[in-house]
PDB file of C-alpha atoms in Angstrom:
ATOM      1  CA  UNK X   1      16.737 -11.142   8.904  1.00  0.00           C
ATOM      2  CA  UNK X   2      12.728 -10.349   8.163  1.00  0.00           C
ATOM      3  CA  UNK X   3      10.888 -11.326  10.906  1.00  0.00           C
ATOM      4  CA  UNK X   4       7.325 -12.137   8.870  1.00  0.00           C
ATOM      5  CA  UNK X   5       4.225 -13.061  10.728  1.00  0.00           C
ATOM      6  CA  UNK X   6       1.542 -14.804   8.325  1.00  0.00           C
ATOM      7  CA  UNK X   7      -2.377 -14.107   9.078  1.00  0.00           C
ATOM      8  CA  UNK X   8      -5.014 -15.739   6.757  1.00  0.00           C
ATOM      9  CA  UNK X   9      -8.506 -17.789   8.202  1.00  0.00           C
ATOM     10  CA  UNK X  10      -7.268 -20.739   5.343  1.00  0.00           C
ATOM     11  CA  UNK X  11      -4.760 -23.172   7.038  1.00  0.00           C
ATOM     12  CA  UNK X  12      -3.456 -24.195   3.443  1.00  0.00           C
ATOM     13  CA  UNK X  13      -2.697 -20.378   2.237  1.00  0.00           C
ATOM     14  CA  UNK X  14      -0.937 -19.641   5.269  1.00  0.00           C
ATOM     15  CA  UNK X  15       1.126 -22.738   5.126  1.00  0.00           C
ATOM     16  CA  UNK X  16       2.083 -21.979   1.361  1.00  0.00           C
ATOM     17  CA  UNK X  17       2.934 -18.487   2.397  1.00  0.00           C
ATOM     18  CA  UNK X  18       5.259 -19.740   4.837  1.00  0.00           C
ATOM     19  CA  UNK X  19       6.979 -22.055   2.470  1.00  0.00           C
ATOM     20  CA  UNK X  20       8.000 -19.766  -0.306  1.00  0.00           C
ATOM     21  CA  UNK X  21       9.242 -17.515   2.804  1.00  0.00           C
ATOM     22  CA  UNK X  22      10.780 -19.797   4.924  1.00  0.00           C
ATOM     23  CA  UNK X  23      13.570 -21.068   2.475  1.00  0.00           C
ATOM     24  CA  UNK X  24      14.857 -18.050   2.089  1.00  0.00           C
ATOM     25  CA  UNK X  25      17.957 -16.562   4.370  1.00  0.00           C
ATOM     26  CA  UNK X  26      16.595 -13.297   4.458  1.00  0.00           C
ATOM     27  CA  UNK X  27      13.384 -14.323   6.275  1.00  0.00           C
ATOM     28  CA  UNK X  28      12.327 -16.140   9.053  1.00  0.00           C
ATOM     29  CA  UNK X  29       8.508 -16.665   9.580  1.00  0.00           C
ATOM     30  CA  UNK X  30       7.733 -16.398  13.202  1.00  0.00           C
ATOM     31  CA  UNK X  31       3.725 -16.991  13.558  1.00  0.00           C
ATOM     32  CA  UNK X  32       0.805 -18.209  11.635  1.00  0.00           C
ATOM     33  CA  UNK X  33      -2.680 -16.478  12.876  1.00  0.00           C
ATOM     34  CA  UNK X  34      -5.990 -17.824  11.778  1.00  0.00           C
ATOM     35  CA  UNK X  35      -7.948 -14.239  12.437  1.00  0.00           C
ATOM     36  CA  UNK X  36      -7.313 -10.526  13.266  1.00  0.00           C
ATOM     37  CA  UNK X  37      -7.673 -11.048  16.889  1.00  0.00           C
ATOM     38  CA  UNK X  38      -4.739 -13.371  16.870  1.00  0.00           C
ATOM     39  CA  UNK X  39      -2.644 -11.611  14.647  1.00  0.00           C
ATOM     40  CA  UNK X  40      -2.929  -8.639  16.341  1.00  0.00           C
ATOM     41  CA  UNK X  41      -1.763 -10.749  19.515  1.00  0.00           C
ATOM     42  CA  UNK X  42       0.977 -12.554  18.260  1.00  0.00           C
ATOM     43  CA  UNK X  43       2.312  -9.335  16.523  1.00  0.00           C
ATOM     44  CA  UNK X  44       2.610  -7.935  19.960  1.00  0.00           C
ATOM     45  CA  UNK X  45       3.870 -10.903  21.200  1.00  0.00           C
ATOM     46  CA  UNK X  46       6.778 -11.542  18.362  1.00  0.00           C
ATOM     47  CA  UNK X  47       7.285  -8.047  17.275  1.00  0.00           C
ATOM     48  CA  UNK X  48       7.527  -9.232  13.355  1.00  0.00           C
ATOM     49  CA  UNK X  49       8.540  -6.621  11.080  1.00  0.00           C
ATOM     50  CA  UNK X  50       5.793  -7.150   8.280  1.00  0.00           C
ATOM     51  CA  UNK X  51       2.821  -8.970   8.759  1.00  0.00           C
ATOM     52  CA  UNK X  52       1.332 -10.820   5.831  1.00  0.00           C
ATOM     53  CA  UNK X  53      -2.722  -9.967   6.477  1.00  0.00           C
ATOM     54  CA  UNK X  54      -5.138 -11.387   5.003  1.00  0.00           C
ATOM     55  CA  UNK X  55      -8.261  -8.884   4.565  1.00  0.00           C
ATOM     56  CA  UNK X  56     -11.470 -11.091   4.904  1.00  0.00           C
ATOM     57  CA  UNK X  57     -11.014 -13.217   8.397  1.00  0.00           C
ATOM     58  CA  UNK X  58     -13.196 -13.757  11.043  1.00  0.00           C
ATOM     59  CA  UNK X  59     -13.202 -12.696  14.518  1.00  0.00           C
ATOM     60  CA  UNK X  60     -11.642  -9.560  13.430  1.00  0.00           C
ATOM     61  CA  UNK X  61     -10.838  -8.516   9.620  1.00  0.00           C
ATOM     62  CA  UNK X  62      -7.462  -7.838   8.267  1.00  0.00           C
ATOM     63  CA  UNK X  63      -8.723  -4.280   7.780  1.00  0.00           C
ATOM     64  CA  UNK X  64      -9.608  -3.224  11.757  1.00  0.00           C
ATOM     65  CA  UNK X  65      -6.558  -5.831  12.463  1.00  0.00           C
ATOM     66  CA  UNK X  66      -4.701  -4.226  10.334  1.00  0.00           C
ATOM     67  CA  UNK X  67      -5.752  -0.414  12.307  1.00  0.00           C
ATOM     68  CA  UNK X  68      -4.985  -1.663  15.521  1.00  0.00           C
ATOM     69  CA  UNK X  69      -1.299  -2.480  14.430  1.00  0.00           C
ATOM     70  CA  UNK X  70      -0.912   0.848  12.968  1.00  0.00           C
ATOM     71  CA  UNK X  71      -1.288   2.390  15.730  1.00  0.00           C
ATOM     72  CA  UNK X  72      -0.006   0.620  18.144  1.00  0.00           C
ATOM     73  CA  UNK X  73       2.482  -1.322  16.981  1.00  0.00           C
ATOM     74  CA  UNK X  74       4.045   1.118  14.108  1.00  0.00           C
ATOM     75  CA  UNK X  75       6.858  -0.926  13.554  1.00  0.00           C
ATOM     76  CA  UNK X  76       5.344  -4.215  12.453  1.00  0.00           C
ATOM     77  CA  UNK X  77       4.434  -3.307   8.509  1.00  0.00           C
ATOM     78  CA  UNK X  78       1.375  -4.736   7.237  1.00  0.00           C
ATOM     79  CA  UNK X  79       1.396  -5.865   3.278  1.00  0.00           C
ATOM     80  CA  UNK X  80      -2.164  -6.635   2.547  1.00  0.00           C
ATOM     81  CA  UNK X  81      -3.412  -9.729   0.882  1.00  0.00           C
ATOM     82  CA  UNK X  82      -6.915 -10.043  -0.996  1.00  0.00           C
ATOM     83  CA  UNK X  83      -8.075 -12.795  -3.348  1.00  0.00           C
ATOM     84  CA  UNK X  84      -9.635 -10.186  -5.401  1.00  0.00           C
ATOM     85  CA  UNK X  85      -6.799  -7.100  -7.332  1.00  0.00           C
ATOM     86  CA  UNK X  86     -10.012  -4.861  -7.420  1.00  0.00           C
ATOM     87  CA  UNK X  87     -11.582  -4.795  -3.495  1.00  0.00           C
ATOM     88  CA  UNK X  88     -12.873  -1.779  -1.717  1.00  0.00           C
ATOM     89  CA  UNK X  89     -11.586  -3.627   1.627  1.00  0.00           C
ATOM     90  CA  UNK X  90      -7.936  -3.079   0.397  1.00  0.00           C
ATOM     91  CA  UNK X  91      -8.368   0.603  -0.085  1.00  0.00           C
ATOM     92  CA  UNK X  92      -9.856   0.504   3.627  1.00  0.00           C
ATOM     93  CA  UNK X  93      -6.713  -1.082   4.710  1.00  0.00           C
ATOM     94  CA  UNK X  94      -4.428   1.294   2.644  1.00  0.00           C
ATOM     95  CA  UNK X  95      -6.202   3.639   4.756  1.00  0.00           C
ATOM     96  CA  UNK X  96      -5.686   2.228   7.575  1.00  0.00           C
ATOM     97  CA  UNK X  97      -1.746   1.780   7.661  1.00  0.00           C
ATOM     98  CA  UNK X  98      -1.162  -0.970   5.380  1.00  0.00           C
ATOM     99  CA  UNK X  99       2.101  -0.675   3.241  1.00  0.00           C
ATOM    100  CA  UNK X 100       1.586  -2.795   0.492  1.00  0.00           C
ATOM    101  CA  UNK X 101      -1.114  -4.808  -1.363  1.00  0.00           C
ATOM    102  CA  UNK X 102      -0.808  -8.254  -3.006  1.00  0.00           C
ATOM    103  CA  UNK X 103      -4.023  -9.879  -4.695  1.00  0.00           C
ATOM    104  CA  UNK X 104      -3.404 -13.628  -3.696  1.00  0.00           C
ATOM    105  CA  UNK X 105      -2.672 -14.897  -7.049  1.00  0.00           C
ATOM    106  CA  UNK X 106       1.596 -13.701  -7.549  1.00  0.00           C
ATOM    107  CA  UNK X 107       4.295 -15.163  -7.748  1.00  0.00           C
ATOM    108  CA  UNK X 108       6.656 -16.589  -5.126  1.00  0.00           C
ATOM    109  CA  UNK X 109       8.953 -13.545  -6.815  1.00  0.00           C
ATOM    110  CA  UNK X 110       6.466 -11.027  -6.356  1.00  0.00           C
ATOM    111  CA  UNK X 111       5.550 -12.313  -2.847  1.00  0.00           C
ATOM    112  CA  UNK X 112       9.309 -12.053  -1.609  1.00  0.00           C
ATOM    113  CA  UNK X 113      10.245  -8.452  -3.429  1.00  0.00           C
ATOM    114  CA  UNK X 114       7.218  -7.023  -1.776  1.00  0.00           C
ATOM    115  CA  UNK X 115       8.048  -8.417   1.959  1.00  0.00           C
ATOM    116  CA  UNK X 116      11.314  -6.187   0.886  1.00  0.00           C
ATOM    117  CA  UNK X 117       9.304  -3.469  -0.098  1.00  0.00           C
ATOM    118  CA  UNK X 118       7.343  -3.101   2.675  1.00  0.00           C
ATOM    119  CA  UNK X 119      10.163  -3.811   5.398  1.00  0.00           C
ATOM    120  CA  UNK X 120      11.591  -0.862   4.127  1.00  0.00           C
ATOM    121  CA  UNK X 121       9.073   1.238   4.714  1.00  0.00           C
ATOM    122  CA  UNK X 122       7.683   1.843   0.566  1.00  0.00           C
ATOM    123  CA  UNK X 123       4.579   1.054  -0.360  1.00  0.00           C
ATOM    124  CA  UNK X 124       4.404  -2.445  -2.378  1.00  0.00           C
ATOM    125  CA  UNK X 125       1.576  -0.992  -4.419  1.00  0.00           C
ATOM    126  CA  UNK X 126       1.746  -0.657  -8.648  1.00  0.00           C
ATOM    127  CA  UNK X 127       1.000   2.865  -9.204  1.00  0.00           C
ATOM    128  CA  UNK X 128      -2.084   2.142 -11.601  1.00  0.00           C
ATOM    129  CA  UNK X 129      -3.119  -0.637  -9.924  1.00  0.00           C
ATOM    130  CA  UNK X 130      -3.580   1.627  -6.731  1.00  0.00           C
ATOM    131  CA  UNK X 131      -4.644   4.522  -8.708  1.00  0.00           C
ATOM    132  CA  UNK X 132      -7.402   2.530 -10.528  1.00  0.00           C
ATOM    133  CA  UNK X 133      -8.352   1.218  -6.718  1.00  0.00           C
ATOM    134  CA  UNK X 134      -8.706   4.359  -5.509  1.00  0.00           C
ATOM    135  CA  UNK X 135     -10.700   5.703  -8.170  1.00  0.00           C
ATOM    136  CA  UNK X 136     -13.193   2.859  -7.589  1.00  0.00           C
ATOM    137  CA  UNK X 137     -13.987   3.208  -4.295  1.00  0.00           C
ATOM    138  CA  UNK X 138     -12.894   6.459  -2.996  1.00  0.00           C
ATOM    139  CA  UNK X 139     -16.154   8.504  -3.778  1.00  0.00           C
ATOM    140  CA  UNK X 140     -14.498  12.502  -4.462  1.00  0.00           C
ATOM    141  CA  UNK X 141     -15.922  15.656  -5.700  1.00  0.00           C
ATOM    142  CA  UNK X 142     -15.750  16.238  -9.628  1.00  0.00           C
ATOM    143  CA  UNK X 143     -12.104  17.242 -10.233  1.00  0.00           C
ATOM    144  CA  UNK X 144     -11.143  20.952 -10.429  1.00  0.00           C
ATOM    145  CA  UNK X 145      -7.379  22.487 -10.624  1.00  0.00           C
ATOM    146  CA  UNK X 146      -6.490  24.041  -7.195  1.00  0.00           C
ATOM    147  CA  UNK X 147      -5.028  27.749  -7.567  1.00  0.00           C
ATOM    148  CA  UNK X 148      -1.676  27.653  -6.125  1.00  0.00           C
ATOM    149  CA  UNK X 149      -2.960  29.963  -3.633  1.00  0.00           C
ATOM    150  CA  UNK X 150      -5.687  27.294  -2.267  1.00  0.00           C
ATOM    151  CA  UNK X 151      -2.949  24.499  -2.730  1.00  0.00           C
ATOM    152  CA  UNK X 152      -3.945  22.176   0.747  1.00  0.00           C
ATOM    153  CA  UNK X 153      -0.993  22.116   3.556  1.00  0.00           C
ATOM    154  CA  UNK X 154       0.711  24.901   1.675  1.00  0.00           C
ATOM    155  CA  UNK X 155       1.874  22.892  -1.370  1.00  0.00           C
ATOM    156  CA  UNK X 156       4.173  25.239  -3.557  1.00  0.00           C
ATOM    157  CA  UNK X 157       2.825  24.961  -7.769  1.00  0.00           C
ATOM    158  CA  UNK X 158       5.510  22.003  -8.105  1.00  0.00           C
ATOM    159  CA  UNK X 159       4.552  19.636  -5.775  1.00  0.00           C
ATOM    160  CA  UNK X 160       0.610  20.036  -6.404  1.00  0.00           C
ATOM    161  CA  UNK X 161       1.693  19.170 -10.048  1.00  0.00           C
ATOM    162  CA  UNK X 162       3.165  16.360  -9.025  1.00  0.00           C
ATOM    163  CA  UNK X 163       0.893  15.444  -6.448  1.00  0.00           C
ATOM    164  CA  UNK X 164      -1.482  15.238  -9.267  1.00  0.00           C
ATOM    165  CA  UNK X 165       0.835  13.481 -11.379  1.00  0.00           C
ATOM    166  CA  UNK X 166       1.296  10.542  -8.700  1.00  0.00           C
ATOM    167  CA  UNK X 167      -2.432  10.675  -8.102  1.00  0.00           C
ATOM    168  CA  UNK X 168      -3.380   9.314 -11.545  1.00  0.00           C
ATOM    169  CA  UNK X 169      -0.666   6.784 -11.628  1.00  0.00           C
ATOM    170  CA  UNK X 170       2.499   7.771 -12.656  1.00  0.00           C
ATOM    171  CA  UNK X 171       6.005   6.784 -11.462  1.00  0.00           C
ATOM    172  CA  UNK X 172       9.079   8.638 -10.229  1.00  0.00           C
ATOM    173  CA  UNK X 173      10.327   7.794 -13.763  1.00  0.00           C
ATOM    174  CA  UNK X 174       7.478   8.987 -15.667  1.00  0.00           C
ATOM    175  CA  UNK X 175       7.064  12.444 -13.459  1.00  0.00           C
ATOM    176  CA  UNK X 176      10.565  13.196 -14.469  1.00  0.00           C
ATOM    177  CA  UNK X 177      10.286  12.441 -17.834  1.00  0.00           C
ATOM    178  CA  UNK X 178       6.839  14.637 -18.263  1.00  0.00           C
ATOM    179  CA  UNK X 179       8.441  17.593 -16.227  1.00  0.00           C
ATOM    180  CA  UNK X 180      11.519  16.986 -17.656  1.00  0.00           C
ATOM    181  CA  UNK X 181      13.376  17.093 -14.255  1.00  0.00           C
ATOM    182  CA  UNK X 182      15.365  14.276 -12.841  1.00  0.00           C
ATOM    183  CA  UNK X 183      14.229  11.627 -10.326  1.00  0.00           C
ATOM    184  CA  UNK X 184      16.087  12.814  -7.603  1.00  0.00           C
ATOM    185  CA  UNK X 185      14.085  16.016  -7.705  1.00  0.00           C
ATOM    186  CA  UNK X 186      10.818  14.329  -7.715  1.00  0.00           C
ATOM    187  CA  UNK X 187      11.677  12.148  -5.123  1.00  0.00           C
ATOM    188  CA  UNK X 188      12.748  14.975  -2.890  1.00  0.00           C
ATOM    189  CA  UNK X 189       9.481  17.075  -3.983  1.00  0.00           C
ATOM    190  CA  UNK X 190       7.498  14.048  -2.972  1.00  0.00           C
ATOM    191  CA  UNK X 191       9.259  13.643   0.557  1.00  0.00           C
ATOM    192  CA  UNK X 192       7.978  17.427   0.992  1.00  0.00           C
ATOM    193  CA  UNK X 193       4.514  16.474  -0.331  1.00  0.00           C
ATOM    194  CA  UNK X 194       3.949  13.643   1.970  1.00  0.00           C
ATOM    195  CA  UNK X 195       5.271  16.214   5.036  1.00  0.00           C
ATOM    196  CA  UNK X 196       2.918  18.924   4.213  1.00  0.00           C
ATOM    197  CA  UNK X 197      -0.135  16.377   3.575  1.00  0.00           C
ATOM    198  CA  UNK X 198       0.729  14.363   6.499  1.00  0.00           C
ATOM    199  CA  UNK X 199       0.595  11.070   4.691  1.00  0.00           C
ATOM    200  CA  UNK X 200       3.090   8.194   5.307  1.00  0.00           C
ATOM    201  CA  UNK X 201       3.162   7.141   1.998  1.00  0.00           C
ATOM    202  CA  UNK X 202       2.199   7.071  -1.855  1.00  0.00           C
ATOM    203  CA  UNK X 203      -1.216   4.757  -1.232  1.00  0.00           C
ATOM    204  CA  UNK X 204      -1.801   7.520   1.550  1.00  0.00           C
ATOM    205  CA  UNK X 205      -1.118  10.945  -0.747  1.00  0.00           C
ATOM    206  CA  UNK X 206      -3.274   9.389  -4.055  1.00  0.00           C
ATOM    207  CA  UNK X 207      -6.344   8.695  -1.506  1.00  0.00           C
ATOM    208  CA  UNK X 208      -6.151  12.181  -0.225  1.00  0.00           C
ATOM    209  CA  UNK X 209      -5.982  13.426  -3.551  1.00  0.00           C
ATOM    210  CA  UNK X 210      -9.077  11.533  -4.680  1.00  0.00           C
ATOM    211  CA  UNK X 211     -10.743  12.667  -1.665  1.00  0.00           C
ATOM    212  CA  UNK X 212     -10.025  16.205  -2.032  1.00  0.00           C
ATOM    213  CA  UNK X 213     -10.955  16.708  -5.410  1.00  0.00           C
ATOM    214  CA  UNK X 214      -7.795  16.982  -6.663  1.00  0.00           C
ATOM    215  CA  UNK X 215      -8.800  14.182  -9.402  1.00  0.00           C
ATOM    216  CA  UNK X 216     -11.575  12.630 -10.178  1.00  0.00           C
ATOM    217  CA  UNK X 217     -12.715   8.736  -9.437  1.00  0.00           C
ATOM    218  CA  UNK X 218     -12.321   7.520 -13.199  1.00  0.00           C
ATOM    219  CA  UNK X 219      -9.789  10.119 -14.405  1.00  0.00           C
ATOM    220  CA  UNK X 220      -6.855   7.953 -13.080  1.00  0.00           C
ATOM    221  CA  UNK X 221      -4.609   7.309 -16.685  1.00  0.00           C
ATOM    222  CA  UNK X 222      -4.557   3.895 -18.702  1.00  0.00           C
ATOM    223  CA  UNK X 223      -3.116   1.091 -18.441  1.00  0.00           C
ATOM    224  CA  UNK X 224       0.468   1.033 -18.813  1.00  0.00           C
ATOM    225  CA  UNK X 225       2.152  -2.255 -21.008  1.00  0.00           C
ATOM    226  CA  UNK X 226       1.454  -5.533 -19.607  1.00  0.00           C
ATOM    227  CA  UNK X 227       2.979  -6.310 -16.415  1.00  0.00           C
ATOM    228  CA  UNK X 228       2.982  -2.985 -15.538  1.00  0.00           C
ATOM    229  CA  UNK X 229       0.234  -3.605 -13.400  1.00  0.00           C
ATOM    230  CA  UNK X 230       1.939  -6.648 -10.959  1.00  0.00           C
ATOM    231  CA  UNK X 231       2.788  -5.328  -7.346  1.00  0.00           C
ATOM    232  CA  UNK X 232       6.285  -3.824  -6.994  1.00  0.00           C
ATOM    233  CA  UNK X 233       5.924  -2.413 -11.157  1.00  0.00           C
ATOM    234  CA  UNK X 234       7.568   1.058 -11.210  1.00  0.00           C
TER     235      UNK X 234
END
């Protein structure tokens, strides 16, 4: 069972949160907080393993809450929650440990497969809807191709191409099919990527490579078909 602690400053969103949740075996919702503060102290209190955070509360935000849980409480997984898909505050929290991102307005579906996501330790993030994120707010110098001699953290020619790859929004699925290798072999060249970056996670390796240069805010690629977009896509 998913231990899920729910923390949004509006009584009626955290009460709809809880029931699409709490019907469901696999969950059991353990705490509402109204702010930061108190989500930060019930998480240490319950020990959930995801916390639903809201990012605009009083008292303390769901960013700085969502910091504080990070580091001291690794094991409780924050998914993000914003009423707006396109907020600077949820690449601050991607930044600051969160796991996931949902913009307030999905489905029960997409609310329960990204719980999932996130308990298992992936990031619950559509990779253009993170990569056009990051590109908004993450201010990085104009773009220039790295030598594989100046590759950061010792990244061999592969994995800065596919660093770059998963930087401007492609999937596992769609590295493969542009290097024409299989899956398996990205996914093990981005396990190595992540070590030698020392990132925790996709959300994690695209902001580093908008903030090194790597690529450049607005070079992120378009829009893939509709519903391509919708947390959990890819």
């Amino acid at each position: 069972m998913i231990r899920v602690l729910i923390a949004d400053d509006q009584p009626l969103v955290r009460r709809g949160l809880a029931l699409i949740l709490a019907p469901d075996p696999a969950f059991e919702v353990v705490g509402e907080a109204e702010d930061g503060a108190r989500a930060v102290a019930l998480a240490r209190e319950l020990r959930p393993d995801v916390v639903v955070m809201d990012i605009r509360m009083p008292v303390l935000d769901g960013v700085r809450a969502t910091e504080e849980l990070a580091r001291t409480l690794p094991e409780s997984r924050v998914l993000a929650l914003s009423t707006f898909d396109m907020d600077e505050y949820v690449v601050a929290a991607l930044r600051a440990g969160a796991y996931g991102f949902l913009p307030k307005d999905v489905s029960p579906e997409e609310l329960i497969a990204a719980v999932h996501t996130v308990h298992t330790g992936e990031a619950a993030v559509a990779p253009r809807l993170l990569t056009r994120l990051i590109s908004t707010y993450v201010r990085a110098s104009p773009a220039r191709p790295r030598p594989a001699a100046s590759a950061p953290a010792g990244l061999t020619p592969r994995e800065l191409e596919i660093w770059q790859l998963l930087a401007t929004g492609f999937d596992n699925a769609e590295i493969a099919g542009d290097l024409e290798i299989s899956v398996s072999t990205v996914k093990n060249h981005i396990t190595g990527i992540f070590t030698k970056l020392g990132v925790r996670d996709r959300a994690q390796a695209v902001i580093a490579a908008y903030e090194s240069g790597l690529v450049a805010a607005g070079h992120g690629s378009a829009p893939g078909p509709a519903g391509a977009d919708r947390p959990g896509a890819g």
